[in-house]
Structures are given as structure tokens and as C-alpha cells.
PDB file of N, CA and C in Angstrom:
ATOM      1  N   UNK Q   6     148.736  23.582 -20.823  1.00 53.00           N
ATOM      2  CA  UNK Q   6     147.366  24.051 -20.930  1.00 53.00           C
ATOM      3  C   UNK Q   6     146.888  24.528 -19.566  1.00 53.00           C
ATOM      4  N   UNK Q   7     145.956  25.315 -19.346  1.00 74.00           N
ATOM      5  CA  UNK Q   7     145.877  26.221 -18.487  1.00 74.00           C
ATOM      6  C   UNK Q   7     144.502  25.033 -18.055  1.00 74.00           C
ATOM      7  N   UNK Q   8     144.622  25.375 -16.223  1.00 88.00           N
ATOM      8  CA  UNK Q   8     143.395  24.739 -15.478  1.00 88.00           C
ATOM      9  C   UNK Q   8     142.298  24.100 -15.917  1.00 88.00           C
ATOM     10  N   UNK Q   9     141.798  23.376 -16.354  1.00 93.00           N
ATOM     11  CA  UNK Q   9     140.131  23.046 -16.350  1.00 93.00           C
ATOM     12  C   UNK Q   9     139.581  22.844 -14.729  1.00 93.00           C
ATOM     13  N   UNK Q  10     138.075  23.227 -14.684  1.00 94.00           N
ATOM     14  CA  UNK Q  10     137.268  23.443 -13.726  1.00 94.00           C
ATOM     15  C   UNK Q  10     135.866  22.932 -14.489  1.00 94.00           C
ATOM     16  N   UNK Q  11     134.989  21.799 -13.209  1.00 93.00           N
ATOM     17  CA  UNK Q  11     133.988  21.419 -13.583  1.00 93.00           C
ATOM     18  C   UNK Q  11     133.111  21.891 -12.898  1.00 93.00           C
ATOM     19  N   UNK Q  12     131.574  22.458 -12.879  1.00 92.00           N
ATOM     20  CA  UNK Q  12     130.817  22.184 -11.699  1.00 92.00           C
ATOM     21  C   UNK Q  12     130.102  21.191 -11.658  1.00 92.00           C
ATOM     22  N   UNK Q  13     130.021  21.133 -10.096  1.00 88.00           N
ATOM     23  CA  UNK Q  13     129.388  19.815  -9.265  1.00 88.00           C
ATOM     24  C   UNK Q  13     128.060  19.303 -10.229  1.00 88.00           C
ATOM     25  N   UNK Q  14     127.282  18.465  -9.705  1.00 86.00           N
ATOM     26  CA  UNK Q  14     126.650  18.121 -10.428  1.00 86.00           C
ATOM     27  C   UNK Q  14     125.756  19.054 -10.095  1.00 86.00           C
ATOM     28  N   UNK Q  15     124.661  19.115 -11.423  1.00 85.00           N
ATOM     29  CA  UNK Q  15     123.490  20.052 -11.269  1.00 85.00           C
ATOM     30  C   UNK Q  15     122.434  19.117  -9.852  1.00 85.00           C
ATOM     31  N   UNK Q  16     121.953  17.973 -10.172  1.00 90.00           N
ATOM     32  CA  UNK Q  16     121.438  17.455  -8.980  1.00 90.00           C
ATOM     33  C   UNK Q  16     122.046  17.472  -7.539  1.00 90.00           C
ATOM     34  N   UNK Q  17     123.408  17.886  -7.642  1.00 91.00           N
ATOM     35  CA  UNK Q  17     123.828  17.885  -6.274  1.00 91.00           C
ATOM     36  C   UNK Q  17     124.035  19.220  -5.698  1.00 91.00           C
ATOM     37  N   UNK Q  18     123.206  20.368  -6.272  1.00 92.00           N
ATOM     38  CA  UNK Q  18     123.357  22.074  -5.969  1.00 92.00           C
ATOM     39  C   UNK Q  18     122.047  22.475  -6.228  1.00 92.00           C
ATOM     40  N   UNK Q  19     121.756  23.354  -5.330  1.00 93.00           N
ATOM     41  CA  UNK Q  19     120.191  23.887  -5.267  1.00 93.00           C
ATOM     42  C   UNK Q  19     120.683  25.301  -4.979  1.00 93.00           C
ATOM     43  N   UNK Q  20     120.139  26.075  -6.067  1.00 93.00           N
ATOM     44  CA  UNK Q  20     120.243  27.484  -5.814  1.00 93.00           C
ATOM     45  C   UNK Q  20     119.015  27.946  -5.208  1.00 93.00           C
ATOM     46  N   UNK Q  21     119.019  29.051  -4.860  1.00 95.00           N
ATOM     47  CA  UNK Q  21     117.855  29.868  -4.287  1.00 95.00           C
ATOM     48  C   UNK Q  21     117.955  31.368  -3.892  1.00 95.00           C
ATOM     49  N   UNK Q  22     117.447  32.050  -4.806  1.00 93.00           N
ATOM     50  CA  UNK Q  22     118.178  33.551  -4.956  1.00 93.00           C
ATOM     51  C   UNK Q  22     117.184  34.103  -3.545  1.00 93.00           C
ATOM     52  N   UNK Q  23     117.978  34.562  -2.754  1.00 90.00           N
ATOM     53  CA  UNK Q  23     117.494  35.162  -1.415  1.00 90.00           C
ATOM     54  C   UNK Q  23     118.307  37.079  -1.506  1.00 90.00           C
ATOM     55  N   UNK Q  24     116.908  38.031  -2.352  1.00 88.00           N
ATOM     56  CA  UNK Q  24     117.641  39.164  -1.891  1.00 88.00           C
ATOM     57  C   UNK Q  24     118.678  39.406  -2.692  1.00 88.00           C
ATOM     58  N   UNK Q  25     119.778  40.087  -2.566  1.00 90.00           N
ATOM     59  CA  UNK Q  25     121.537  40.177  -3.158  1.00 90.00           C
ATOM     60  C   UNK Q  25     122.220  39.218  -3.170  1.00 90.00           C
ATOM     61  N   UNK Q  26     121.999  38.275  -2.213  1.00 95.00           N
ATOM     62  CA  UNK Q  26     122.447  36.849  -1.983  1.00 95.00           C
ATOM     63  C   UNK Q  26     122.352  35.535  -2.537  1.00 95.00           C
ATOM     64  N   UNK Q  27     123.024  34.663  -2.971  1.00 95.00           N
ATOM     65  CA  UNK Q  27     122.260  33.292  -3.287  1.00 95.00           C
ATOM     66  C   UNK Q  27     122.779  32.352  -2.533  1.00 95.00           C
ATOM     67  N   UNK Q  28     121.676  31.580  -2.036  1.00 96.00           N
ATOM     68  CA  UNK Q  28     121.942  30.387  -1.373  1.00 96.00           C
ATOM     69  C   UNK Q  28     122.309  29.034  -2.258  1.00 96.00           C
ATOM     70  N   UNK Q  29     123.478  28.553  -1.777  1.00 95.00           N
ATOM     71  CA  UNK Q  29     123.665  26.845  -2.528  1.00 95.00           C
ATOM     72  C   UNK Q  29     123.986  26.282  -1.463  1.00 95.00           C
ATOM     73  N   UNK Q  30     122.878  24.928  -1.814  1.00 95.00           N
ATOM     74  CA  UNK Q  30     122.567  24.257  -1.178  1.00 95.00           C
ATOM     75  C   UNK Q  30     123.558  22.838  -1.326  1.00 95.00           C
ATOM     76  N   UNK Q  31     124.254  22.548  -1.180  1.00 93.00           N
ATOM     77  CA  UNK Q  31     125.250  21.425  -1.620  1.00 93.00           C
ATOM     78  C   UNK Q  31     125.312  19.965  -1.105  1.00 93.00           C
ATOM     79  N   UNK Q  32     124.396  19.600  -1.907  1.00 93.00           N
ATOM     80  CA  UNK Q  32     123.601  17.700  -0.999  1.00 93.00           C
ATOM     81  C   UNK Q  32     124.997  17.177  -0.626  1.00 93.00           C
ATOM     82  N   UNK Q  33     125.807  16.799  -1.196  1.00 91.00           N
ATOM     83  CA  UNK Q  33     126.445  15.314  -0.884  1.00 91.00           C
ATOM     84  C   UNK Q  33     127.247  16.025   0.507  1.00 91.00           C
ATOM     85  N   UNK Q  34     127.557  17.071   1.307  1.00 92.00           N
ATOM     86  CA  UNK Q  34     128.085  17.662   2.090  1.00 92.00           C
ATOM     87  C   UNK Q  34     127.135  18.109   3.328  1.00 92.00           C
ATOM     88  N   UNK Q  35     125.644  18.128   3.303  1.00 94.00           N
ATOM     89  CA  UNK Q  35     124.599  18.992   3.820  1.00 94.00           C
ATOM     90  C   UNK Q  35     124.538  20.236   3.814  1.00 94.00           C
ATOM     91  N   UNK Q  36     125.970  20.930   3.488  1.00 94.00           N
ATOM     92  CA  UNK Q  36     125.729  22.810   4.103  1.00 94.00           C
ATOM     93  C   UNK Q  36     125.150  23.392   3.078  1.00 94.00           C
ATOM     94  N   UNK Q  37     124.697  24.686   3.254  1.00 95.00           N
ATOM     95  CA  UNK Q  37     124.241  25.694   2.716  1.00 95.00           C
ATOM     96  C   UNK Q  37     125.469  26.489   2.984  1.00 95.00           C
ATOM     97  N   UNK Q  38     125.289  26.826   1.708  1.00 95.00           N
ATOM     98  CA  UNK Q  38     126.475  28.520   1.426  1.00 95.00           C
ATOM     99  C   UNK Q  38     125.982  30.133   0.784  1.00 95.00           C
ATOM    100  N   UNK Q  39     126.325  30.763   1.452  1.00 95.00           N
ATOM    101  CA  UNK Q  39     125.737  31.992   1.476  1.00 95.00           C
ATOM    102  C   UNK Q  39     126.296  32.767   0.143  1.00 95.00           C
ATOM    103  N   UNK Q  40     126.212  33.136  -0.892  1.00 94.00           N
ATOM    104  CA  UNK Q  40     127.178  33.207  -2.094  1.00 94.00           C
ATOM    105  C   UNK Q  40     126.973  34.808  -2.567  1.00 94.00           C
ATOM    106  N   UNK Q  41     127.643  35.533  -3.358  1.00 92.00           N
ATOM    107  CA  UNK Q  41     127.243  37.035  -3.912  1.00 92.00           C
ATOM    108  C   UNK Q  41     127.797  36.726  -5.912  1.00 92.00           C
ATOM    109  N   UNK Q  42     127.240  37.272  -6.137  1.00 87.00           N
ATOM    110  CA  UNK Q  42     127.397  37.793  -7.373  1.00 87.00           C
ATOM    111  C   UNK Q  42     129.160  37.697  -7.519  1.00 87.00           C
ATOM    112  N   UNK Q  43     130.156  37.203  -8.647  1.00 89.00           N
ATOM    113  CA  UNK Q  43     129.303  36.299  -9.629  1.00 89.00           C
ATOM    114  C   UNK Q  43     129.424  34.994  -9.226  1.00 89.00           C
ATOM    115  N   UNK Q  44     129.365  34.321  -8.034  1.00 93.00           N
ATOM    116  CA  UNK Q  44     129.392  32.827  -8.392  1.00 93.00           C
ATOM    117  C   UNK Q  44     128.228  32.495  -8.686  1.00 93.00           C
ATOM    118  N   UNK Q  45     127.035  32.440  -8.419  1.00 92.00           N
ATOM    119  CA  UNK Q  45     125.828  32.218  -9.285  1.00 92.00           C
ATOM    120  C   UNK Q  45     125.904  32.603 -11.186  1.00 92.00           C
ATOM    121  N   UNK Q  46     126.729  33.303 -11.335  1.00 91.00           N
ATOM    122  CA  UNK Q  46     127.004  33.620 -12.808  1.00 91.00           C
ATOM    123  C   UNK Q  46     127.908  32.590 -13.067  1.00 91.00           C
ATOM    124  N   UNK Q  47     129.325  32.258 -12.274  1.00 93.00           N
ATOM    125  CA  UNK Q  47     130.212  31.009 -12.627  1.00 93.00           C
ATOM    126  C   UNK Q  47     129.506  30.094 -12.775  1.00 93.00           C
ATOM    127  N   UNK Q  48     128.958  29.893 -11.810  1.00 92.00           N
ATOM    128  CA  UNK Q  48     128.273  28.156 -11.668  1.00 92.00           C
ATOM    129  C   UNK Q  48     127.102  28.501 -13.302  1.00 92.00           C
ATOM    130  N   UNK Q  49     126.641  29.360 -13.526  1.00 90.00           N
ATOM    131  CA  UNK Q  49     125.883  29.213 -15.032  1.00 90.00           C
ATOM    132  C   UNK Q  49     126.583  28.957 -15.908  1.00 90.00           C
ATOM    133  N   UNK Q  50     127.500  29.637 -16.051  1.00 89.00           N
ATOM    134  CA  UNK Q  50     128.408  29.186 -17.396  1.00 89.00           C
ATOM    135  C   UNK Q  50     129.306  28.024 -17.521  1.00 89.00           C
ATOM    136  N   UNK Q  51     129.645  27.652 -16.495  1.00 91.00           N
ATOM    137  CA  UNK Q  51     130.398  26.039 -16.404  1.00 91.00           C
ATOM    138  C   UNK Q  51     129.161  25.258 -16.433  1.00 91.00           C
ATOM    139  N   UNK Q  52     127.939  25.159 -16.371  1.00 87.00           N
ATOM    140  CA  UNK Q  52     126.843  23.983 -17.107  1.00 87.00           C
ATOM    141  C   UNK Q  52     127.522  23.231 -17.954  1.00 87.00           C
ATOM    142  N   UNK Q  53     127.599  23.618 -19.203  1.00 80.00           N
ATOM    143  CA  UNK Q  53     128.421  23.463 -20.230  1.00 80.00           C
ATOM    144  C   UNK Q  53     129.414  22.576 -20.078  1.00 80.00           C
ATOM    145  N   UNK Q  54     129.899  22.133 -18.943  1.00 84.00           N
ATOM    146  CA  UNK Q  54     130.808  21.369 -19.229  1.00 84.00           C
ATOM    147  C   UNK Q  54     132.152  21.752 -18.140  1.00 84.00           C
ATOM    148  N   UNK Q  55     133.358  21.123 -18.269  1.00 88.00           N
ATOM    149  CA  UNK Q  55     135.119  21.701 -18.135  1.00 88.00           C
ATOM    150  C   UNK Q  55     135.369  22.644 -18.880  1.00 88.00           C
ATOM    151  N   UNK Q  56     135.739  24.002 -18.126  1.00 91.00           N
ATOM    152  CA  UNK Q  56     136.185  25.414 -18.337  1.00 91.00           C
ATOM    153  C   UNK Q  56     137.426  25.761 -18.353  1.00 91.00           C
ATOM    154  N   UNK Q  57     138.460  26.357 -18.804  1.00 93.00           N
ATOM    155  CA  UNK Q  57     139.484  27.048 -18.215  1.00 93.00           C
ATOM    156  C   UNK Q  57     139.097  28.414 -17.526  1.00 93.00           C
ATOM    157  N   UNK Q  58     139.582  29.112 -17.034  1.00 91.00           N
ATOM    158  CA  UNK Q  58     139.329  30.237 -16.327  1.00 91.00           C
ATOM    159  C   UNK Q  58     139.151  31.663 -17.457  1.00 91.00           C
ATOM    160  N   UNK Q  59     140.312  30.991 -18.521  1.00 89.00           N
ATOM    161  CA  UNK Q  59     139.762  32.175 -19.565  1.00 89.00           C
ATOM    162  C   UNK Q  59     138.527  32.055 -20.422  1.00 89.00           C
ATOM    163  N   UNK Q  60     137.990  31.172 -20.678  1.00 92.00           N
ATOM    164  CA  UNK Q  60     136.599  30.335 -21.175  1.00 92.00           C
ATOM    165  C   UNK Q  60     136.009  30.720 -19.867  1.00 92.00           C
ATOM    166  N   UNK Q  61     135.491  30.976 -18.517  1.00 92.00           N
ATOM    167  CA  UNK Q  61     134.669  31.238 -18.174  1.00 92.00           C
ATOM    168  C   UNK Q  61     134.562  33.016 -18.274  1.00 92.00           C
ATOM    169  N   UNK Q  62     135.635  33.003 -18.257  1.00 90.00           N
ATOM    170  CA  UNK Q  62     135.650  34.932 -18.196  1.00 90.00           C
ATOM    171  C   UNK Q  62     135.398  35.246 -19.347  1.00 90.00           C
ATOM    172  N   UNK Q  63     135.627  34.472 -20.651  1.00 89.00           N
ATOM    173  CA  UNK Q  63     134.800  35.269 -21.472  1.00 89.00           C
ATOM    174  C   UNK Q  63     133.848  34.878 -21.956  1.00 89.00           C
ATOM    175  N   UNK Q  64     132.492  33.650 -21.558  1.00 90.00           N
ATOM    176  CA  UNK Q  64     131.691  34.003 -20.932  1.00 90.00           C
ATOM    177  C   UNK Q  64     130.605  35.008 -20.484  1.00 90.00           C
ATOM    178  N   UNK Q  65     131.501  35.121 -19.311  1.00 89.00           N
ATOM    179  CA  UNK Q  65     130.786  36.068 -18.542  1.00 89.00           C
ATOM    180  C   UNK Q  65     130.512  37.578 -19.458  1.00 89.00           C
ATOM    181  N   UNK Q  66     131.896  38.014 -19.971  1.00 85.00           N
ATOM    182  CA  UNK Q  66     132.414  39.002 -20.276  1.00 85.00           C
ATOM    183  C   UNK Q  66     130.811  38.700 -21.756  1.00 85.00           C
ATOM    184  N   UNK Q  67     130.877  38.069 -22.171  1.00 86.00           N
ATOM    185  CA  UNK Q  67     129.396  37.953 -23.416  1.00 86.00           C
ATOM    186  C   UNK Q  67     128.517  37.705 -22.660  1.00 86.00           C
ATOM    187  N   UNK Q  68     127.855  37.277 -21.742  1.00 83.00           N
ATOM    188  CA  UNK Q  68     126.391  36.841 -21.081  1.00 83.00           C
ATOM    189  C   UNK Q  68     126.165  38.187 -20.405  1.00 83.00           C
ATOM    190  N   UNK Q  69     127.288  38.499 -19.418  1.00 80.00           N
ATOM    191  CA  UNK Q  69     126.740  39.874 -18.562  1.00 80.00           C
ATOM    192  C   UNK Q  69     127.155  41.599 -18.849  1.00 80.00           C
ATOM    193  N   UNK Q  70     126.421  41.893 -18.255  1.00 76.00           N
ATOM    194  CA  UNK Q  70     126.877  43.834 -18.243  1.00 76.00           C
ATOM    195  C   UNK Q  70     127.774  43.552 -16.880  1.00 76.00           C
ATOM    196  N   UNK Q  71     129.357  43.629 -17.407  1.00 74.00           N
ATOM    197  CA  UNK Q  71     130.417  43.643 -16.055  1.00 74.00           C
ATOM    198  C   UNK Q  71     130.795  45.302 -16.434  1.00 74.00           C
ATOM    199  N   UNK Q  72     131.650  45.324 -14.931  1.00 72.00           N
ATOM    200  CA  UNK Q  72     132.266  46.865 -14.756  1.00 72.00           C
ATOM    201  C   UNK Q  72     133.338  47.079 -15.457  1.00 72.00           C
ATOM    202  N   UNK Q  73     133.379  48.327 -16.589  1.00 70.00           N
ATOM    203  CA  UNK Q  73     134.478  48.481 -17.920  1.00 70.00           C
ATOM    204  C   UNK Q  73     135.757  48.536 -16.938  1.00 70.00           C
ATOM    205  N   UNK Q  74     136.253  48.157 -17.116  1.00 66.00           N
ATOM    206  CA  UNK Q  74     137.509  48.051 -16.926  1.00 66.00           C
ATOM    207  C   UNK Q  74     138.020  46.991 -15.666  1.00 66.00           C
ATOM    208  N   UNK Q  75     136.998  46.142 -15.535  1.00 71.00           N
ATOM    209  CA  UNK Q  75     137.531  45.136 -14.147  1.00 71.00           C
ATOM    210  C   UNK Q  75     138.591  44.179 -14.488  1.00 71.00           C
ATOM    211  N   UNK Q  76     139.178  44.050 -13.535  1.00 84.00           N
ATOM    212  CA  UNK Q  76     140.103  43.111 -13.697  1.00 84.00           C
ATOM    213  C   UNK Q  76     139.208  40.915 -13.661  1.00 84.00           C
ATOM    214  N   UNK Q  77     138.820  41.302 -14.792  1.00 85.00           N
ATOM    215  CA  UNK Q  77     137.440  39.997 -14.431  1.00 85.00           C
ATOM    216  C   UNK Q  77     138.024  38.510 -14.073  1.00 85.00           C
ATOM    217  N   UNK Q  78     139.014  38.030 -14.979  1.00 86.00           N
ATOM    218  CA  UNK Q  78     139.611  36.866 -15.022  1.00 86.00           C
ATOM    219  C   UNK Q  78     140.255  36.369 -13.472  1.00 86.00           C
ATOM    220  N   UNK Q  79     140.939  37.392 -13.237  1.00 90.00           N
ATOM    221  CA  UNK Q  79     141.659  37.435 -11.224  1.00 90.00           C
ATOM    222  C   UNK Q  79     140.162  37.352 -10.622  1.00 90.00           C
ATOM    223  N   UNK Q  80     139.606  38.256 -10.364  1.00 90.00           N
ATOM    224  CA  UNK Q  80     138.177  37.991  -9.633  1.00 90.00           C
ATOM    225  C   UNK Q  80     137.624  36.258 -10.130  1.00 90.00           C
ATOM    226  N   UNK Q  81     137.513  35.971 -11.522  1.00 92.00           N
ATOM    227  CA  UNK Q  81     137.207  34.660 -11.691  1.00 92.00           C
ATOM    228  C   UNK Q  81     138.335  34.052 -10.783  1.00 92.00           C
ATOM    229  N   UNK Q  82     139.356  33.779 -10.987  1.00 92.00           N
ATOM    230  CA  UNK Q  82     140.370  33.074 -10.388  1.00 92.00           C
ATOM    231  C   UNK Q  82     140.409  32.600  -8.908  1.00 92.00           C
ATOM    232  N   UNK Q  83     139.741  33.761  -8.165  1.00 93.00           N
ATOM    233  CA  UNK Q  83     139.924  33.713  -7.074  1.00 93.00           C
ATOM    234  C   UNK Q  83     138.392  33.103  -6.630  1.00 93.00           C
ATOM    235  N   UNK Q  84     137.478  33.550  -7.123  1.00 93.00           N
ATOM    236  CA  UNK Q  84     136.070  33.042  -6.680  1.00 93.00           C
ATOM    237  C   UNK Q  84     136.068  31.091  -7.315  1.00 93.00           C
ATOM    238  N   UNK Q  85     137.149  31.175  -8.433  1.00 95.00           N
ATOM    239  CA  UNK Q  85     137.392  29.585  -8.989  1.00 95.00           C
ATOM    240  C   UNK Q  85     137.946  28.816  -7.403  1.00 95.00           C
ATOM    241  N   UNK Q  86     138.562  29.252  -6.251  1.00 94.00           N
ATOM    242  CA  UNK Q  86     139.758  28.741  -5.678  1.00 94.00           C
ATOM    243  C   UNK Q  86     138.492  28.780  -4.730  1.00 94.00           C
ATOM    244  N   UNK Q  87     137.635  29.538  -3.821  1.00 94.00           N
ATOM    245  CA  UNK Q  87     136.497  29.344  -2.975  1.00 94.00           C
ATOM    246  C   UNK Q  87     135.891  28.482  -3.618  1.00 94.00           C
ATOM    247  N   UNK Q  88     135.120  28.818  -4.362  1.00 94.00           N
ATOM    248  CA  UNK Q  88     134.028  27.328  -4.743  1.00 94.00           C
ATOM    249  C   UNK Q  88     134.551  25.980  -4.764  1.00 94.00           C
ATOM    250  N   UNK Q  89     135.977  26.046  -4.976  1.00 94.00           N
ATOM    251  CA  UNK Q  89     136.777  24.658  -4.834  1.00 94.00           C
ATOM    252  C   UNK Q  89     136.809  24.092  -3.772  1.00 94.00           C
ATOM    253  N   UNK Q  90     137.226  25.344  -2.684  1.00 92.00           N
ATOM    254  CA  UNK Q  90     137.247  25.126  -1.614  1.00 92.00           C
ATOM    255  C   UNK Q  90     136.188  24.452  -0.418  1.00 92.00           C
ATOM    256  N   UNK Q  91     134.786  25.048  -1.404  1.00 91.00           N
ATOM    257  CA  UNK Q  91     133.544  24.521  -1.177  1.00 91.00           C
ATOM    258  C   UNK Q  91     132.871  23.382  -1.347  1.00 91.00           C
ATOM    259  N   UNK Q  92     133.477  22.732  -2.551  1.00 90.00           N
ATOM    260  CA  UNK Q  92     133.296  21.337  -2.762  1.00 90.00           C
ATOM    261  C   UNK Q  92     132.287  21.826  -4.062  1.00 90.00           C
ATOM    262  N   UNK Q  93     132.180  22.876  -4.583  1.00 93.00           N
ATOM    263  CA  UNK Q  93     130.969  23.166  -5.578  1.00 93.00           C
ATOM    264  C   UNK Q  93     131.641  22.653  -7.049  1.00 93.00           C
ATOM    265  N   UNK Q  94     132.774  22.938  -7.172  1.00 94.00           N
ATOM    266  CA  UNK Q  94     133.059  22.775  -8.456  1.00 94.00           C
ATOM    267  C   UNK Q  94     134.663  21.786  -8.475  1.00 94.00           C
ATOM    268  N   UNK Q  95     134.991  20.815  -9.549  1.00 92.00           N
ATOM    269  CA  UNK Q  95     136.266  20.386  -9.321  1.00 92.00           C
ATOM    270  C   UNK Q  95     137.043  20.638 -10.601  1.00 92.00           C
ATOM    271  N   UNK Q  96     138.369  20.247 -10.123  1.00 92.00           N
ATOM    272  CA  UNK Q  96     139.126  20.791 -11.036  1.00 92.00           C
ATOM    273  C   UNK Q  96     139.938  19.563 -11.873  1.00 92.00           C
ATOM    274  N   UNK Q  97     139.820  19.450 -13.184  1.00 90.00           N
ATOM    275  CA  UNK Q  97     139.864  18.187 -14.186  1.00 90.00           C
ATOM    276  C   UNK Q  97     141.054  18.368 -14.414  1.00 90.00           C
ATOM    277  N   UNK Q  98     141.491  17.426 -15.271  1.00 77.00           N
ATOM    278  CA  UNK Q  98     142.937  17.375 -16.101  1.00 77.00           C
ATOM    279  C   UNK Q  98     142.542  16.751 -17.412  1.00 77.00           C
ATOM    280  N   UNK Q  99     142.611  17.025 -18.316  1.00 62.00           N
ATOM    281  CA  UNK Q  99     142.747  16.022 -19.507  1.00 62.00           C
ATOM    282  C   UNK Q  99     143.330  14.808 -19.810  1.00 62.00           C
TER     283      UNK Q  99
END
């Protein structure tokens, strides 16, 4: 079975749309992170719960107007591996 991914807790992330930009604010760490489009869209659709990467991309692919023909799931993939990296979201096992 392919990856599951959780996000952090909602009490422990403070968004704040600044401009093109969104700020998350990430308590249990102190930093602020400077973020672009879509991780503010990831972090919405993993609410919900543990994701695989194809469950968030399609998703996205139903919630938003994305660019016809993007390669969406790799872009998820890779913005999945930063936010990890960030401490924003973790990654489960069954």
C-alpha cells in the first residue's frame, strides 16, 4: 500500500494568508514558514484525516481549478517530502 501522510495537528498550525504567500506558524517547534500555493491547499485536504498521495491529488484535482495537463501527483509528492521535512505533516503506517 502506497504512503499514508497525516497533518500536524490543527491546534499546533496557524495559517495566515500574507499576499501570494502563506505563513505557518508551527507551535510545538516556534518557526514560522513562508509557504506558496499548494501547500495551504495540501494541508486543507489532509484535515480529513491519513492520505495517500493519490487521495490527496485527487482531492485537489476536485476542490481546485489546477493547470490541464500538470503533472499534479509529483508536485504533491514532492511538496509531501518538504512539509515533512518541516515537521507540518507525518507520515503513518497502518
Amino acid at each position: 500500500m502506497s504512503q499514508q501522510f497525516k497533518a500536524a495537528n490543527s491546534e499546533d498550525i496557524i495559517l495566515h494568508l500574507l499576499d501570494m504567500m502563506t505563513l505557518v506558524f508551527h507551535r510545538p517547534s516556534g518557526l514560522t514558514h513562508i509557504v506558496a500555493d499548494p501547500v495551504p491547499a495540501i494541508l486543507e485536504v489532509m484535515q480529513d484525516g491519513a492520505s495517500t498521495p493519490s487521495q490527496i491529488t485527487a482531492a485537489l484535482e476536485k476542490n481546485f481549478d489546477l493547470e490541464e495537463g500538470a503533472d499534479v501527483e509529483n508536485v504533491v509528492l514532492a511538496r509531501l517530502d518538504e512539509m515533512y521535512a518541516l515537521g507540518l505533516i507525518e507520515r503513518v503506517s497502518e
